[in-house]
Short mmCIF file of C-alpha atoms and ligand atoms in Angstrom, two decimals:
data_model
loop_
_atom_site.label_atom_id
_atom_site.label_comp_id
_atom_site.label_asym_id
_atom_site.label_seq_id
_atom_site.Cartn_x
_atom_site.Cartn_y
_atom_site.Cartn_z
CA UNK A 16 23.09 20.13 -26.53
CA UNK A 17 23.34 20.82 -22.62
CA UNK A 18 19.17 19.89 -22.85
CA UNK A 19 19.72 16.68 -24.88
CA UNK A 20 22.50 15.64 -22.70
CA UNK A 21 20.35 16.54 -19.47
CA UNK A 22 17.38 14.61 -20.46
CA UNK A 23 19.35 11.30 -21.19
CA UNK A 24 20.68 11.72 -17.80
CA UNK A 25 17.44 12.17 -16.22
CA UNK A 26 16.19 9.22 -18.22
CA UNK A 27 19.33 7.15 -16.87
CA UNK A 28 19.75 8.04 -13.55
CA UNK A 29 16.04 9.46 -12.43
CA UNK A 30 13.61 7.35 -11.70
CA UNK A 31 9.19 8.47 -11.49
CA UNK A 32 9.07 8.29 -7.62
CA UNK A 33 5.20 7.74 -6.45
CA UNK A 34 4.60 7.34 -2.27
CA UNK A 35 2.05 4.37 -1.40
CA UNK A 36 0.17 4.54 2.26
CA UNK A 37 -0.12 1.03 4.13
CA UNK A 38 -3.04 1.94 6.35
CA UNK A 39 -5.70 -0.64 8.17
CA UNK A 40 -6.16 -1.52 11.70
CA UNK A 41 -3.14 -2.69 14.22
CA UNK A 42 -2.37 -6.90 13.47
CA UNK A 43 -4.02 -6.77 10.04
CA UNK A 44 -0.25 -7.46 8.37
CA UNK A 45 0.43 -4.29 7.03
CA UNK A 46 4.70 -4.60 8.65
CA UNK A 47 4.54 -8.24 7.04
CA UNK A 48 3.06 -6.92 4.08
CA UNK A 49 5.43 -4.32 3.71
CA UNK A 50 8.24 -6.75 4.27
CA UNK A 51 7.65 -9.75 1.94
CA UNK A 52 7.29 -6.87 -0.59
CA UNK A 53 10.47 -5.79 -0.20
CA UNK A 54 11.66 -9.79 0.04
CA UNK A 55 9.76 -10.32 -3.95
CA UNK A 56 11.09 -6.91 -5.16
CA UNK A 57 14.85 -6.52 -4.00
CA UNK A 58 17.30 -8.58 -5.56
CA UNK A 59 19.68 -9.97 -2.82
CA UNK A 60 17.40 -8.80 0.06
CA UNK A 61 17.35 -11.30 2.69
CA UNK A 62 14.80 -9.05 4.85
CA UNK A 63 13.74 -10.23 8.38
CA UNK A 64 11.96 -13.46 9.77
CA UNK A 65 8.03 -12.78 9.08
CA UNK A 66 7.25 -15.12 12.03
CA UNK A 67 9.08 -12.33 14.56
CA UNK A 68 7.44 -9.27 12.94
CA UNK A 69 5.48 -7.43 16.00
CA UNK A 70 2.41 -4.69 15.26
CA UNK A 71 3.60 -1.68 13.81
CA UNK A 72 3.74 1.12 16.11
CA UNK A 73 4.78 4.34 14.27
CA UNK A 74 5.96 4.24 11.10
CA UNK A 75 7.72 1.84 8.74
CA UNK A 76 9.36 2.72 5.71
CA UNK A 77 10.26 1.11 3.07
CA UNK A 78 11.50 1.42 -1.26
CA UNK A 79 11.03 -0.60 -4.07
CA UNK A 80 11.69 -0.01 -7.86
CA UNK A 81 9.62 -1.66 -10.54
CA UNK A 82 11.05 -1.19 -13.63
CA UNK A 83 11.46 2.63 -14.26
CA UNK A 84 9.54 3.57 -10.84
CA UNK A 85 10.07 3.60 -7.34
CA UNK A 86 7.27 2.87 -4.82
CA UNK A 87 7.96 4.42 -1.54
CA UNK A 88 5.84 2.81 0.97
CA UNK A 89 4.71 4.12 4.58
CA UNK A 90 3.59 1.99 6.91
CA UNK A 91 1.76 3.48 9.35
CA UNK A 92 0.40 2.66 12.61
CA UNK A 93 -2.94 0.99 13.09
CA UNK A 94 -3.93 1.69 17.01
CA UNK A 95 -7.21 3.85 17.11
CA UNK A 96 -4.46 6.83 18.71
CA UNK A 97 -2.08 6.48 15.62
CA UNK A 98 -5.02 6.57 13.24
CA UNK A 99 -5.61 10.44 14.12
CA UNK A 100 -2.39 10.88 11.98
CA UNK A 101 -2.98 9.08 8.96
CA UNK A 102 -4.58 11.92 7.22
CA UNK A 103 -1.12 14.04 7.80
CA UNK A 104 0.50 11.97 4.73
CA UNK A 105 -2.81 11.94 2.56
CA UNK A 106 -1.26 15.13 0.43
CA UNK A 107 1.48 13.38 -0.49
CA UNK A 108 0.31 10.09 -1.38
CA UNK A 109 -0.15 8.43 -4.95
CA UNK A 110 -1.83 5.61 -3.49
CA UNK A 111 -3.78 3.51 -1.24
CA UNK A 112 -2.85 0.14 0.14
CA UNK A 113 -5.54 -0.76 3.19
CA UNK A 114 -4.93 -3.88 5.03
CA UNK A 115 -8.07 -6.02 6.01
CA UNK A 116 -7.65 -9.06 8.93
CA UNK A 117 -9.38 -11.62 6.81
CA UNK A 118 -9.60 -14.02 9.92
CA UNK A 119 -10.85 -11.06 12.05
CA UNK A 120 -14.40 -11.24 11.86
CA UNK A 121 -14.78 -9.29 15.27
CA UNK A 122 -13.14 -6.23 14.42
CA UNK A 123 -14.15 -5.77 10.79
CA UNK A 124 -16.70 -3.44 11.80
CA UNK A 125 -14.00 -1.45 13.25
CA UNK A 126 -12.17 -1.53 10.38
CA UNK A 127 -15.01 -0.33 7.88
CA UNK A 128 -15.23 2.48 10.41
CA UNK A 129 -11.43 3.07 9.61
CA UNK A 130 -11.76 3.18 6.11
CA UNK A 131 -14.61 5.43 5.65
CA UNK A 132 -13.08 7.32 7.38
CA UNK A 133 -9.93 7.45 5.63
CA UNK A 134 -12.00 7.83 2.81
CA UNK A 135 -13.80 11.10 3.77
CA UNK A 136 -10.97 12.84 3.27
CA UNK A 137 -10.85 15.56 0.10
CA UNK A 138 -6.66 15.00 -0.01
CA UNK A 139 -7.07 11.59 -0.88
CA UNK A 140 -10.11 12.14 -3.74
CA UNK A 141 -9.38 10.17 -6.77
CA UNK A 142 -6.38 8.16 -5.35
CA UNK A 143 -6.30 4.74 -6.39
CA UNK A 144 -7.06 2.14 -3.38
CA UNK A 145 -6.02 -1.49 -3.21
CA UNK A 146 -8.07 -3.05 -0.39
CA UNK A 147 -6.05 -6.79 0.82
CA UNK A 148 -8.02 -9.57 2.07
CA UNK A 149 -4.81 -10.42 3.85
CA UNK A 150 -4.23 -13.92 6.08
CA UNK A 151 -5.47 -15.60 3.12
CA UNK A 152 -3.90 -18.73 3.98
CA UNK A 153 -5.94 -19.19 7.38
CA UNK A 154 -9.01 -22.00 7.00
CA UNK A 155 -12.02 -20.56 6.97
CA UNK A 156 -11.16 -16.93 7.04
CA UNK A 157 -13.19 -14.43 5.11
CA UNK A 158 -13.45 -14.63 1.45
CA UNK A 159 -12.80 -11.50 -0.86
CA UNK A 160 -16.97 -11.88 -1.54
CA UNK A 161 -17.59 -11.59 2.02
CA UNK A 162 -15.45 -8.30 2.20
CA UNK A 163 -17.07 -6.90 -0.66
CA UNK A 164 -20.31 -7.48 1.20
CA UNK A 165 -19.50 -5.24 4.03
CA UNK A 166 -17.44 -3.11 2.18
CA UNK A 167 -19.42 -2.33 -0.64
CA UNK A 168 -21.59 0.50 1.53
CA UNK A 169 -18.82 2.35 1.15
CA UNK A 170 -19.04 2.44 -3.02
CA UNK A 171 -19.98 6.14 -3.01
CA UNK A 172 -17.09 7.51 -0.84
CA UNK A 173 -15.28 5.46 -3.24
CA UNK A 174 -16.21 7.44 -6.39
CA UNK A 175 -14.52 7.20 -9.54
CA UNK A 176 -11.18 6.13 -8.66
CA UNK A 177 -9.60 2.74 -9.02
CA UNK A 178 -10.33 0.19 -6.16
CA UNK A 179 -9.79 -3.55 -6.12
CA UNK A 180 -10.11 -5.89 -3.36
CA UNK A 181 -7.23 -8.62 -3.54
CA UNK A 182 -6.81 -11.78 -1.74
CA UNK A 183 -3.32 -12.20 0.02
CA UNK A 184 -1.09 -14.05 2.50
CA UNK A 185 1.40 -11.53 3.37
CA UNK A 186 3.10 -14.84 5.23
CA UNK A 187 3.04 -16.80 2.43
CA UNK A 188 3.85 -13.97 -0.17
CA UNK A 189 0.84 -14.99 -2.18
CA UNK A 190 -0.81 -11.87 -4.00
CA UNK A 191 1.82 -9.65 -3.55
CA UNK A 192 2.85 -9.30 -7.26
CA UNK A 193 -0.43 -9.00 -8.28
CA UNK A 194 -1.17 -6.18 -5.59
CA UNK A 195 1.84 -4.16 -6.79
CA UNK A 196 1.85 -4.61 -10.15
CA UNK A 197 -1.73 -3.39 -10.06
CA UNK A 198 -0.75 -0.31 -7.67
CA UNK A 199 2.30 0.28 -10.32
CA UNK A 200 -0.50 0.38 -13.07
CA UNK A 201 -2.70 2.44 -11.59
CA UNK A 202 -0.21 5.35 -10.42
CA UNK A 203 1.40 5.95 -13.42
CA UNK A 204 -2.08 6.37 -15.15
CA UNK A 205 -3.26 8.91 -12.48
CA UNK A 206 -2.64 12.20 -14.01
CA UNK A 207 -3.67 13.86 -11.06
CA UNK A 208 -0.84 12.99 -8.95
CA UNK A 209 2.05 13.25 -10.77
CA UNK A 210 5.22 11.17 -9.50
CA UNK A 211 8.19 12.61 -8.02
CA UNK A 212 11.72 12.37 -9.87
CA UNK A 213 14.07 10.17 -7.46
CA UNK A 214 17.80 9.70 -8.65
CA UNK A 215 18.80 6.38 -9.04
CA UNK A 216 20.81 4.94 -5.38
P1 G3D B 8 0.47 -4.77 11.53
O1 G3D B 8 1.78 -4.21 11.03
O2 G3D B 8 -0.68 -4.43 10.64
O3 G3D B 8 0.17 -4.40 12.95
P2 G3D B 8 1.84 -7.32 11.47
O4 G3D B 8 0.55 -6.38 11.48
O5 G3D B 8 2.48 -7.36 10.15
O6 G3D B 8 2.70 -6.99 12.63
O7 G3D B 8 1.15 -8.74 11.69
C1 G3D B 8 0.35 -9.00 12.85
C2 G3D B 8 0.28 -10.51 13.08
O8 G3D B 8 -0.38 -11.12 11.96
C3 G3D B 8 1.65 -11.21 13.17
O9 G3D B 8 1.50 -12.35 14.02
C4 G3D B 8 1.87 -11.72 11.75
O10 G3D B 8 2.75 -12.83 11.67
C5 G3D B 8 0.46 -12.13 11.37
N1 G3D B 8 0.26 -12.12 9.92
C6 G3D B 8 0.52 -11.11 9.05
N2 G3D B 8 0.19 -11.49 7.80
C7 G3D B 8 -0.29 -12.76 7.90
C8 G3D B 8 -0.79 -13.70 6.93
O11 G3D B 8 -0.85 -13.46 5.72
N3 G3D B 8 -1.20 -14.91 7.42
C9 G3D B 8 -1.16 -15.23 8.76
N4 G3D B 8 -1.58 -16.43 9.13
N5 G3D B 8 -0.68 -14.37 9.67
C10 G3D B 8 -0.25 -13.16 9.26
P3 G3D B 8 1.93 -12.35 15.57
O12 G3D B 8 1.59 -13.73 16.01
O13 G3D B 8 3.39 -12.04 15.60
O14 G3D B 8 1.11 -11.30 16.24
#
């Protein structure tokens, strides 16, 4: 009886808790990202103004739950001294979000540099890895086709796991759903990370 009554109240109260990385150079949106997230996700969350959101130095943290699971995102710095401790949180991650400057032709380069790598690292093998084409809404930026151009070199580090590259405006809060309900989808089918259980707060 105690077991029956202990599993309804983990089904009630517990939710699968899965930690998503925000990763990508510094000014590629990743705080504004993280933000208008939170804005689409949490009923009666006001948030703050997108326009006043400076480059994230450190980390940013953030929570969302999507049905019966809880993202937990970590937004960490982008500066070329910051990236050195990306790879601390790679154990503990369930996911991948990397943040591409669409309108930042100059560094992308750099950035491909970043993400291989990120990449090259055995404690993220297999974890799935949504790649943004964010600033979407700026004319002439690049497309998701030219991303995948440069990008592409990288399809063997990428291996089996699931990737997808998805157009967004952070600003605008286009693409967001679609990014997390594909993160959502991918996690919970990734039986080589299993989630966390997180009480309900
Ligand atoms: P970071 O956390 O990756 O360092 P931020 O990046 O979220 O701080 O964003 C860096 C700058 O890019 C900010 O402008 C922010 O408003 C802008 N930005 C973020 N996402 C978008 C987007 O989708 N479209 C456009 N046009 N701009 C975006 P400032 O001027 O404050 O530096």
């Amino acid at each position: 009886m105690f077991t029956l009554l202990h599993g309804l109240w983990k089904y009630l109260f517990q939710r699968d808790e899965y930690c998503i990385l925000i990763l990508g150079l510094d000014n590629a949106g990743k705080t504004t990202f993280l933000e208008q997230t939170k804005i689409q996700f949490t009923r009666n969350y006001k948030g703050m103004n997108l326009n006043k959101i400076t480059s994230t130095v450190g980390l940013n943290v953030g929570k969302i739950d999507v049905g019966s699971v809880r993202l937990m995102f970590w937004d960490l710095g982008g500066q070329e001294e910051l990236q050195s401790l990306w790879d601390k949180y790679y154990a503990e991650s369930h996911g991948v979000i990397y943040m591409i400057d669409s309108d930042d032709r100059e560094r992308l380069p750099e950035s491909k540099l970043a993400f291989d790598k990120m990449l090259g690292s055995e404690s993220l093998e297999g974890v799935p890895l949504l790649v943004v084409g964010n600033k979407q809404d700026i004319e002439n930026c690049m497309t998701v086709a030219d991303i995948k151009d440069v990008f592409n070199e990288s399809a063997p580090r990428i291996g089996k796991r699931d990737c997808l590259v998805q157009p967004v405006s952070a600003l605008q809060g286009t693409g967001i759903n679609e990014s997390i309900e594909w993160i959502v989808q991918c996690v919970k089918r990734n039986i080589h990370r299993p989630p966390k259980r997180s009480d309900i707060t």
